[in-house]
Amino acid sequence: MIPPAKIFEIDLTQNRIKVEEYTEGMAGEHLAGFGFNIKTLFQRLTQTITPLDPANILMITRGLLTGTAAPASSRIHLSALSPLSGLIASSNVGGFFGSMLQTLDIMGLIITGKAPRPIYIRITSNGVDIEDADGLWGLDTRQTQTRLRSDLGDERAQVLCIGPAGENQVRFAGVLAGKDHAAGRTGLGAVFGSKNIKALVVQAEKVRPKMSEAAAKVVKHYIRNMKTNTGRFHDYATYGSSGDVLETNEWGLLGTRNYRLGQVPDALGIDGRGLQKFVFKKNACPRCPVHCKADIEIRDGDYKGFRGGRPEYETVMKMGPLCGLSDPRALLYLTNLCNILGLDTISTGGVIAFAMDLFDRGIITPDDTGGLILRWGDAAVIETLIRQIATCRGLGKILARGVRKAAEIFGKNAEDYAYHVKGVEIYGADPRGLMGTALSYAVSLRGGDFTSVYPIPEYRYTPEKAKREFGTDQVVNLTATEGKGGLVKKCMIVSMVIDSLGLCKVPTLAISANYDLVLESQLIKAITGLDLSTADLFFIGERLVNLEKLFNLRHGSDFHADNLPDLFVNQPLTEGPAKGLKVNLEPMVQDFYHCMGWDEKGIPTSDTLRRLGLEGKPELKKI
C-alpha cells in the first residue's frame, strides 16, 4: 500500500481550496509527477485558451518516489500550457521542496484562476494558505527566498519562486528552488506571474525516510549499479554535468556563435574541469550519492567576490560558446544572473546568440538595438540584454518573446537564424553529428529539447548492448540513421517514467545508462509495495507519452512541428571533426512514427489508442 497523500486544488479567483486523496489506483495508472500532470491537463484543458489566461492550469506535483528512501528521488514536476510554444509546458526541478511535500503527505497542487493581488502559497502541516505578497513583488529570486525565510522565522523553509522575469511574463521565465535549482524550460515562470503567484513555501520537520530491510537491499544495489555501470560516476561527482562540455567540443558539436561553428579553442576553461578552481563547496539533493551541484566563488579579476552555483552542461554551452563567450568568470556571473532574475538560461542564451547573429549579418542595426553594439562574446552587452529581457525593456522587450516571435517582429530573413523547435529554443549541442539527438530535438513534445527524451544510449551503450536492446548496433553509430526511431521511442517512454517517479536523470540515466526499468520496478515494490513489472512501467509510460501527444494535437500541433531548422537539415558543418555532416531527418521521423504506432502524419492510430486503453475517451472528441 502506498502511503496516503493529498492533492490540493487551489482556485485563486474564488479564493477557494479543496483537498482530494491521491489513491493507489491513481498511482497504478499514471504513477505521479509528470504522469499525473499530463493526465489531469489532458482531461481538463479541453477548451481553447491562451497560456497566460487565468483558465490555464498550473500543476506542481512530486514523483511517486520523491522524498522516499529511493536514491536521487528529489524531483517535482511543473506543467501547464506553455507561453512559449502554446503546447505542453513541462519542467522538472530537484532540491528539497519535493521531499518537504512528501513529509507532509502531499502529492501536489492544482492551481487555477488568478489572484487579485500578488500572493504566495504557504504549505504546512496545517494545510495550505494563501498569503499576501505585495512586499515580495519586484524582488529577485534570492531576495525573495531570504525575505520569506526571515519573515517566517524558518531558515529551513523551502521556497519555489519567480523573479522579475516571471512577474513581467517573459515567455521563457523559469521557477527557482533554492539559488540554482531551476525549473527553467517552457516558460512556467510566466504562468506564475500571470496568476500573481510570487512563490510557494513549504515548511515541515525534517524526517528521515523509513526503509525496510528489503528496501535497503534494493537501494544498495541501485547505488552500486550507479557507481560501477559506466565508470562516469566520478566525473559527475567531481565536475557535475558541465564536465561533458569538453567531449562535445571534441566531437565538433559544441554550438558556437549561433551554430556557425562546432568548436572553440578554449573549451577546457569552461568545462567542469576548468571551472573546478572556482568551487568551494559541493552540494547534493536529498539522498543522492552523486553530489553534482557545487557552490562557486570568483576570487579574482572581474566579478571578484561573486558567489553562486556551478552551471550545468547546457547552460554553459548556451550562455558561453553560443554567444561567443569564453571568459569563465563572466560565464559564471551571467549564468547565475539569469537564475537571480528568474530566466531560463537555455532560452536566454538562444535569444541573445540569435540577436548577435542578426546584428553581425546586418539584419538588425543600432537603430533596432537602442544603440547597443552586439559583439560576439561581449560580457557587458550580454549582461545588458539579460537585464533588458527580464524587465521587458529596450531590445529585451522583443527578445522576451522568444526567437520564433522575435524573428516575426524583426522580419527580413531573421527567421533563418531563429533556431527553435515548436517555438522552444533548442539545446546547445549541434545535432548535425548526433542523429538520435537530432531526432529527439525534432519530435520532443515540449519543443527543442534533449532531456524529455534523453537518448543517452546513442553514445554510452556498447555495440553489443545496443544490438541486444534495439536490434542493431547502428544505434551507437552517431551519424547513422538506422535504429534511431526505436531508440527515441524507448528513451522517451523511459524518461516519462523517470519523471513520473520523481527520480533524477543524471544518476539514473546519464551515469547508469540503464533503460530497462528493472531496478526502478524493484525500487517501487520495495518502497511503496506497488507491484509494477517492467512491462507495466513501459505500458504506463507509453500511454502517458501518447496522452502528451494528444494534448499537443488538441492545441494545434501537427507533423510539420516535428522538424528542425533548415540549418541542421540542409547546411553541413564547414569545419572541424563534424565537417560535412547534416541531418537526414525525414526517414528518422517516419521510423519514429512507425515505432510509436502513429500514422505518417504523427497521429496515434485507432489500434494504438485501443491497445493503450485510450480509445473512446470523451476528451478525444476535442481533438
XYZ file of C-alpha atoms in Angstrom:
623
model
C 0.000 0.000 0.000
C 1.316 3.438 -0.888
C 1.105 5.977 1.966
C -1.956 8.260 1.824
C -1.289 11.557 0.068
C -3.250 14.698 -0.666
C -3.801 16.821 -3.742
C -4.672 20.453 -3.023
C -6.747 22.194 -5.666
C -6.481 25.980 -5.370
C -8.823 28.359 -7.192
C -7.149 31.759 -6.893
C -10.046 33.636 -8.471
C -12.547 32.286 -5.952
C -10.002 32.102 -3.103
C -11.089 28.510 -2.564
C -9.084 25.415 -1.626
C -10.253 21.824 -1.675
C -8.455 18.596 -0.906
C -8.565 15.282 -2.730
C -6.898 11.967 -1.964
C -4.222 10.533 -4.215
C -5.119 6.862 -4.347
C -3.206 3.675 -5.047
C -5.341 3.205 -8.146
C -4.181 6.568 -9.480
C -0.562 5.612 -8.833
C -1.041 2.336 -10.678
C -2.492 4.183 -13.664
C -0.068 7.098 -14.107
C 2.421 6.898 -11.195
C 2.660 10.608 -10.152
C 4.809 13.599 -11.139
C 4.569 14.327 -14.854
C 2.249 11.362 -15.356
C -0.410 12.819 -13.078
C 0.128 16.271 -14.590
C -0.385 15.248 -18.202
C -3.379 13.067 -17.365
C -5.020 15.955 -15.497
C -4.230 18.593 -18.119
C -5.481 16.325 -20.899
C -8.759 15.797 -19.060
C -9.333 19.426 -18.059
C -7.754 21.745 -20.630
C -10.135 20.845 -23.413
C -11.049 24.399 -24.410
C -9.023 26.866 -26.459
C -7.286 29.346 -24.172
C -4.151 31.441 -24.227
C -1.368 30.288 -21.896
C -1.464 33.469 -19.790
C -5.232 33.281 -19.361
C -6.447 32.672 -15.778
C -8.078 29.482 -17.095
C -4.669 27.890 -17.628
C -3.984 25.147 -15.090
C -0.678 25.148 -13.219
C 0.367 21.825 -11.736
C 3.166 21.178 -9.255
C 3.479 17.501 -8.372
C 6.131 15.333 -6.768
C 7.031 11.949 -8.177
C 5.801 8.664 -6.752
C 9.201 8.051 -5.117
C 10.100 11.676 -4.311
C 11.137 12.096 -0.698
C 11.337 8.362 -0.049
C 14.436 6.273 0.620
C 14.967 5.816 -3.128
C 18.319 7.242 -4.305
C 18.199 10.578 -6.155
C 14.464 10.929 -5.512
C 14.125 14.698 -5.130
C 12.243 15.800 -8.216
C 8.989 17.695 -8.641
C 7.317 18.343 -11.983
C 5.679 21.590 -13.084
C 3.247 21.618 -16.012
C 0.740 23.903 -17.750
C 0.029 25.227 -21.239
C 3.269 26.859 -22.398
C 3.511 30.621 -23.076
C 6.498 29.878 -25.326
C 5.172 27.067 -27.518
C 1.400 27.086 -26.942
C 1.755 23.341 -26.296
C 2.682 21.384 -23.168
C 4.770 23.285 -20.631
C 6.875 20.833 -18.712
C 9.819 21.360 -16.397
C 11.426 19.422 -13.610
C 13.464 20.533 -10.603
C 15.371 18.999 -7.702
C 16.379 20.367 -4.334
C 14.455 19.862 -1.067
C 10.977 21.174 -1.947
C 9.634 17.786 -3.072
C 10.944 15.971 -0.002
C 9.158 18.502 2.213
C 5.898 17.822 0.362
C 6.362 14.098 0.927
C 6.983 14.676 4.631
C 3.580 16.409 4.790
C 1.934 13.577 2.789
C 1.188 15.968 -0.082
C 1.413 14.729 -3.660
C 0.920 18.098 -5.291
C -1.121 21.149 -6.162
C -3.511 22.044 -8.985
C -3.752 25.829 -9.303
C -6.378 27.639 -11.380
C -7.605 31.210 -11.753
C -5.773 34.432 -10.928
C -5.269 36.162 -7.610
C -6.412 39.821 -7.484
C -3.052 40.828 -5.997
C 0.429 39.267 -5.613
C 0.302 36.249 -3.306
C 2.397 33.368 -2.115
C 1.120 29.930 -1.147
C 2.209 28.617 2.243
C 2.153 24.856 2.829
C 2.456 23.471 6.355
C 1.196 20.558 8.438
C -1.962 22.602 8.983
C -2.732 22.695 5.262
C -2.448 25.366 2.568
C -2.894 29.114 2.996
C -2.869 31.981 0.501
C -0.782 34.875 1.830
C -0.192 38.460 0.699
C 3.000 39.002 -1.343
C 2.840 42.716 -2.125
C 6.093 43.181 -0.243
C 7.795 40.478 -2.310
C 6.768 41.670 -5.770
C 9.763 43.154 -7.551
C 12.353 41.138 -5.608
C 14.734 38.777 -7.357
C 14.751 35.058 -6.553
C 17.494 35.260 -3.933
C 15.910 38.240 -2.183
C 12.523 36.519 -2.232
C 13.830 33.387 -0.551
C 15.788 35.327 2.063
C 12.811 37.566 2.882
C 10.351 34.691 3.201
C 12.591 32.664 5.488
C 13.212 35.733 7.612
C 9.540 36.701 7.808
C 8.537 33.133 8.705
C 11.403 32.680 11.156
C 12.300 29.408 9.469
C 15.668 29.037 7.749
C 14.738 25.501 6.684
C 11.636 26.593 4.753
C 11.846 25.555 1.106
C 10.837 28.140 -1.476
C 9.744 27.847 -5.106
C 9.650 31.337 -6.609
C 9.883 33.617 -9.618
C 11.946 36.733 -10.177
C 11.288 39.871 -12.228
C 11.226 37.816 -15.453
C 8.220 35.832 -14.256
C 6.477 38.928 -12.956
C 6.919 40.535 -16.381
C 5.716 37.333 -18.045
C 8.818 36.774 -20.141
C 7.803 33.811 -22.271
C 10.763 31.734 -21.080
C 10.805 32.771 -17.421
C 11.708 29.952 -15.062
C 10.933 28.978 -11.478
C 13.736 28.686 -8.896
C 14.000 26.273 -5.986
C 16.996 27.459 -3.991
C 19.645 29.610 -5.631
C 20.415 27.338 -8.581
C 17.807 24.586 -8.835
C 15.701 25.761 -11.756
C 12.551 24.565 -13.479
C 13.684 26.627 -16.406
C 12.179 25.419 -19.631
C 8.930 26.299 -21.464
C 8.004 29.459 -19.546
C 6.351 28.257 -16.356
C 7.614 31.343 -14.528
C 5.405 33.431 -16.817
C 2.416 31.282 -15.822
C 3.230 32.008 -12.164
C 3.365 35.720 -12.968
C 0.109 35.649 -14.937
C -1.622 34.238 -11.852
C 0.061 36.738 -9.498
C 1.904 33.913 -7.738
C 5.262 35.059 -6.422
C 6.205 31.922 -4.522
C 5.260 28.685 -2.835
C 6.737 27.947 0.578
C 6.705 24.569 2.293
C 7.556 24.130 5.976
C 7.964 20.747 7.604
C 10.058 18.971 10.173
C 12.986 17.014 8.809
C 12.078 13.319 8.791
C 14.417 10.562 7.670
C 12.529 8.194 5.337
C 11.889 4.778 6.833
C 13.354 1.852 4.982
C 12.674 -1.850 5.412
C 15.451 -4.413 5.218
C 14.246 -5.441 1.761
C 14.173 -1.824 0.597
C 17.671 -1.210 1.970
C 18.976 -4.124 -0.076
C 17.423 -2.785 -3.298
C 18.688 0.747 -2.611
C 22.220 -0.558 -2.007
C 22.124 -2.472 -5.284
C 20.790 0.597 -7.118
C 23.641 2.779 -5.836
C 26.241 0.100 -6.609
C 24.999 -0.067 -10.195
C 25.121 3.724 -10.424
C 28.739 3.799 -9.300
C 30.046 0.956 -11.469
C 27.956 0.554 -14.621
C 29.597 3.107 -16.941
C 32.531 4.492 -14.978
C 31.099 8.016 -15.222
C 30.139 8.393 -11.571
C 33.464 10.013 -10.647
C 33.276 12.643 -13.399
C 29.753 13.740 -12.492
C 30.552 13.688 -8.770
C 33.640 15.841 -9.374
C 32.747 18.158 -12.252
C 28.946 17.999 -12.469
C 27.249 17.800 -15.848
C 29.457 20.660 -17.135
C 32.218 18.052 -17.322
C 30.649 16.923 -20.618
C 31.436 20.208 -22.424
C 34.944 19.116 -23.438
C 33.692 15.890 -25.022
C 31.091 17.780 -27.074
C 33.812 20.137 -28.274
C 35.997 17.180 -29.270
C 33.116 15.857 -31.365
C 32.988 19.227 -33.134
C 29.394 19.714 -31.995
C 29.701 22.491 -29.414
C 27.230 25.056 -30.776
C 29.288 28.215 -31.270
C 28.239 31.699 -32.453
C 24.637 30.631 -33.030
C 25.696 27.269 -34.526
C 28.002 28.743 -37.189
C 30.817 26.629 -35.751
C 31.135 23.433 -33.714
C 34.302 24.012 -31.715
C 36.090 26.586 -29.574
C 39.862 26.581 -28.893
C 39.493 27.105 -25.143
C 36.754 24.637 -24.158
C 38.716 23.333 -21.172
C 38.377 26.687 -19.423
C 34.573 26.486 -19.395
C 34.301 22.707 -18.922
C 33.714 21.396 -15.418
C 37.426 20.689 -15.131
C 38.309 24.301 -15.795
C 35.554 25.591 -13.512
C 36.792 23.389 -10.665
C 39.119 26.129 -9.402
C 36.085 28.277 -8.558
C 34.351 25.578 -6.468
C 34.426 25.962 -2.692
C 31.605 23.641 -1.623
C 29.901 20.542 -3.016
C 26.129 20.074 -2.712
C 23.590 17.331 -3.282
C 19.860 16.862 -3.479
C 18.291 14.604 -0.824
C 19.516 11.006 -0.843
C 21.707 11.476 -3.906
C 25.194 9.931 -3.756
C 26.459 11.907 -6.771
C 26.730 15.445 -5.302
C 26.816 17.023 -8.780
C 25.916 20.520 -7.524
C 28.540 22.974 -6.302
C 28.899 26.500 -4.950
C 31.410 28.732 -6.708
C 33.242 31.918 -5.790
C 35.072 34.240 -8.166
C 38.212 35.112 -6.201
C 39.974 37.458 -8.600
C 39.565 39.564 -11.709
C 36.217 40.808 -12.920
C 33.279 39.885 -10.665
C 35.637 39.261 -7.722
C 33.719 38.197 -4.625
C 30.647 36.949 -6.510
C 29.197 33.674 -5.256
C 26.693 31.402 -6.928
C 26.103 27.915 -8.262
C 28.173 25.993 -10.805
C 26.224 25.967 -14.086
C 25.060 22.798 -15.816
C 26.252 21.460 -19.176
C 23.542 23.010 -21.344
C 23.732 26.347 -19.530
C 27.481 26.543 -20.163
C 27.033 25.836 -23.877
C 24.144 28.220 -24.475
C 25.426 31.162 -22.438
C 29.059 30.562 -23.406
C 30.139 29.381 -26.875
C 26.760 30.000 -28.497
C 27.144 33.693 -27.612
C 30.861 33.672 -28.407
C 31.755 33.989 -24.709
C 34.851 32.172 -23.425
C 35.678 34.043 -20.181
C 34.847 31.587 -17.358
C 34.364 34.346 -14.774
C 31.875 36.196 -16.957
C 30.156 32.891 -17.725
C 29.729 32.060 -14.030
C 28.396 35.517 -13.242
C 25.990 35.745 -16.174
C 24.504 32.263 -15.770
C 23.828 32.977 -12.109
C 22.359 36.367 -13.025
C 19.780 34.532 -15.126
C 18.815 32.452 -12.089
C 18.673 35.528 -9.879
C 16.297 37.272 -12.308
C 14.335 34.071 -12.966
C 15.258 33.402 -16.600
C 15.747 30.061 -18.331
C 19.451 30.045 -19.166
C 18.986 27.880 -22.261
C 16.406 30.083 -23.969
C 18.190 33.238 -22.787
C 21.428 32.123 -24.402
C 19.468 31.201 -27.520
C 17.793 34.598 -27.941
C 20.989 36.546 -27.216
C 23.010 34.481 -29.727
C 20.177 34.998 -32.236
C 20.306 38.787 -31.747
C 24.106 38.844 -32.036
C 23.914 36.790 -35.222
C 21.347 39.158 -36.756
C 23.480 42.173 -35.825
C 26.607 40.588 -37.260
C 24.774 39.942 -40.538
C 23.311 43.453 -40.682
C 19.714 42.277 -40.355
C 19.321 44.463 -37.285
C 21.306 47.650 -36.620
C 21.897 50.048 -33.719
C 18.572 51.632 -34.669
C 16.889 48.350 -33.647
C 19.010 47.725 -30.541
C 18.704 51.122 -28.891
C 22.307 51.906 -29.775
C 23.765 48.669 -28.417
C 26.642 47.191 -30.432
C 26.113 43.433 -30.248
C 29.593 41.921 -30.463
C 30.175 38.188 -30.019
C 31.436 37.423 -26.525
C 30.929 40.923 -25.112
C 30.047 40.159 -21.482
C 28.855 43.703 -20.735
C 26.421 43.614 -23.657
C 25.197 40.139 -22.661
C 24.530 41.409 -19.130
C 22.624 44.405 -20.505
C 20.489 42.129 -22.670
C 19.777 39.765 -19.766
C 18.542 42.668 -17.645
C 16.518 44.129 -20.531
C 14.890 40.755 -21.203
C 13.940 40.241 -17.547
C 12.322 43.697 -17.396
C 10.943 43.689 -20.977
C 12.704 46.945 -21.788
C 14.616 48.104 -24.861
C 15.611 45.291 -27.203
C 14.710 42.899 -24.388
C 11.024 43.612 -24.931
C 11.260 41.817 -28.285
C 13.705 39.096 -27.210
C 11.499 38.263 -24.199
C 9.017 36.746 -26.664
C 11.491 34.012 -27.712
C 13.303 33.580 -31.034
C 10.250 32.470 -33.024
C 8.184 35.546 -32.217
C 11.204 37.894 -32.271
C 12.037 36.730 -35.802
C 8.496 37.590 -36.912
C 8.857 41.070 -35.418
C 12.288 41.734 -36.966
C 11.162 40.421 -40.359
C 13.526 40.318 -43.357
C 15.095 36.852 -43.201
C 15.573 36.801 -39.419
C 13.668 33.519 -39.146
C 16.541 31.773 -40.985
C 18.648 32.237 -37.838
C 15.962 31.577 -35.207
C 16.848 28.070 -34.057
C 13.895 26.502 -32.259
C 11.517 23.566 -32.409
C 7.848 24.254 -31.677
C 8.845 27.737 -30.502
C 11.278 26.466 -27.848
C 14.957 27.318 -28.303
C 16.999 24.174 -28.944
C 19.779 22.864 -26.760
C 23.460 23.698 -27.157
C 24.795 20.536 -28.805
C 24.728 20.842 -32.588
C 22.593 17.912 -33.814
C 24.365 17.529 -37.158
C 26.667 14.813 -35.818
C 24.254 13.059 -33.432
C 21.323 11.577 -35.340
C 19.444 10.267 -32.305
C 19.812 13.624 -30.592
C 18.667 15.360 -33.784
C 15.524 13.215 -33.884
C 14.963 13.906 -30.183
C 15.049 17.660 -30.769
C 12.561 17.338 -33.635
C 9.937 15.094 -32.036
C 10.250 16.171 -28.392
C 6.749 17.019 -27.260
C 7.816 20.047 -25.227
C 9.838 21.597 -28.052
C 13.555 21.911 -28.848
C 14.662 19.613 -26.113
C 17.001 16.819 -25.070
C 16.024 15.855 -21.522
C 12.410 14.854 -22.228
C 13.869 12.079 -24.423
C 17.425 11.718 -23.073
C 18.870 9.401 -25.775
C 22.000 8.561 -23.778
C 22.361 5.028 -25.271
C 23.435 6.597 -28.571
C 26.830 7.440 -27.088
C 27.057 5.398 -23.868
C 25.966 1.877 -24.901
C 28.379 -0.693 -26.294
C 27.542 -2.056 -29.771
C 26.692 -5.394 -28.158
C 24.233 -3.862 -25.708
C 22.678 -1.725 -28.448
C 22.121 -4.772 -30.655
C 20.534 -6.654 -27.749
C 18.101 -3.871 -26.864
C 17.394 -2.268 -30.246
C 18.163 -4.998 -32.767
C 21.008 -3.074 -34.404
C 24.407 -1.859 -33.293
C 23.954 1.181 -35.559
C 22.186 2.852 -32.646
C 25.648 3.730 -31.300
C 26.919 4.944 -34.668
C 26.462 8.657 -34.024
C 25.982 9.572 -37.684
C 23.797 6.603 -38.717
C 20.008 6.945 -39.022
C 19.250 3.221 -38.663
C 17.508 2.281 -35.423
C 17.132 5.850 -34.196
C 13.314 5.735 -34.307
C 13.275 2.806 -31.882
C 15.950 4.458 -29.756
C 13.960 7.666 -29.361
C 10.705 5.805 -28.679
C 12.235 3.788 -25.845
C 14.102 6.751 -24.366
C 11.005 8.970 -24.487
C 8.947 6.344 -22.643
C 11.651 5.694 -20.041
C 12.085 9.437 -19.488
C 8.353 9.773 -18.883
C 8.521 7.006 -16.261
C 11.543 8.546 -14.536
C 9.831 11.964 -14.456
C 6.692 10.368 -13.028
C 8.663 8.585 -10.299
C 10.491 11.775 -9.283
C 13.968 10.406 -9.939
C 16.828 12.492 -11.311
C 18.013 11.545 -14.801
C 21.663 12.315 -14.101
C 22.290 9.282 -11.861
C 19.516 7.063 -13.230
C 20.180 7.538 -16.953
C 23.264 9.671 -17.714
C 25.507 7.812 -15.249
C 23.923 4.367 -15.025
C 22.885 4.207 -18.711
C 20.215 1.593 -17.942
C 16.957 1.877 -19.849
C 15.336 -1.447 -18.940
C 13.494 -0.144 -15.810
C 14.348 -3.350 -13.933
C 15.849 -1.571 -10.926
C 13.060 1.033 -10.917
C 10.474 -1.748 -10.755
C 12.316 -3.235 -7.781
C 12.511 0.161 -6.053
C 8.776 0.766 -6.442
C 7.945 -2.661 -4.998
C 10.373 -2.366 -2.082
C 9.438 1.176 -1.083
C 5.724 1.551 -1.921
C 4.540 -2.045 -2.118
C 3.137 -1.472 -5.609
C 3.876 -4.485 -7.783
C 4.594 -2.975 -11.194
C 6.659 -5.085 -13.569
C 8.952 -3.578 -16.173
C 6.278 -4.350 -18.761
C 3.749 -2.452 -16.624
C 6.065 0.554 -16.421
C 6.702 0.606 -20.168
C 2.948 0.379 -20.794
C 2.205 3.240 -18.371
C 4.984 5.340 -19.882
C 3.817 4.725 -23.442
C 0.237 5.568 -22.511
C 1.337 8.834 -20.914
C 3.508 9.807 -23.900
C 0.503 9.283 -26.147
C -1.640 11.448 -23.854
C 1.014 14.157 -24.118
C 0.961 13.819 -27.910
C -2.846 14.055 -27.962
C -2.695 17.131 -25.737
C -0.391 18.845 -28.234
C -2.567 17.838 -31.189
C -5.557 19.381 -29.439
C -3.648 22.641 -29.019
C -2.679 22.998 -32.663
C 0.463 20.949 -33.195
C 0.850 18.706 -36.248
C 3.534 16.755 -38.108
C 5.021 19.955 -39.533
C 6.148 20.799 -35.994
C 8.280 17.629 -35.786
C 11.080 19.283 -37.675
C 14.433 21.009 -37.340
C 15.614 24.417 -38.540
C 16.872 24.379 -42.123
C 20.462 24.969 -40.959
C 20.759 21.480 -39.495
C 18.965 19.633 -42.293
C 20.379 21.318 -45.382
C 23.597 23.080 -44.397
C 26.512 20.856 -43.329
C 29.124 21.979 -40.858
C 32.033 23.562 -42.718
C 34.946 22.685 -40.443
C 36.071 20.564 -37.511
C 35.617 16.840 -36.787
C 31.946 17.000 -37.878
C 32.718 18.779 -41.157
C 30.292 17.881 -43.922
C 27.628 16.438 -41.615
C 23.935 17.332 -41.707
C 20.750 15.646 -40.516
C 18.793 13.258 -42.751
C 15.688 13.855 -40.663
C 12.547 12.753 -42.513
C 13.319 8.988 -42.667
C 14.046 9.013 -38.931
C 10.799 10.872 -38.149
C 8.784 8.329 -40.134
C 10.666 5.468 -38.439
C 9.815 7.008 -35.066
C 6.136 7.396 -36.001
C 6.028 3.762 -37.105
C 7.675 2.564 -33.868
C 5.170 4.610 -31.845
C 2.154 3.219 -33.687
C 1.339 6.614 -35.217
C 0.371 7.257 -38.812
C 2.553 9.068 -41.356
C 1.307 12.409 -40.012
C 2.235 11.596 -36.424
C -1.284 10.857 -35.167
C -1.801 7.804 -32.933
C -3.762 5.180 -34.838
C -7.011 3.724 -33.539
C -5.205 0.421 -32.932
C -2.635 2.203 -30.761
C -5.321 4.059 -28.793
C -7.259 0.816 -28.296
C -4.169 -1.072 -27.121
C -3.369 1.680 -24.606
C -6.949 1.927 -23.334
C -7.409 5.446 -24.697
C -9.971 4.817 -27.407
C -13.409 6.228 -26.681
C -12.224 8.724 -24.067
C -14.604 11.716 -24.146
C -11.618 14.084 -24.114
C -10.622 12.780 -27.564
C -13.669 14.453 -29.066
C -11.945 17.808 -28.537
C -9.065 16.842 -30.878
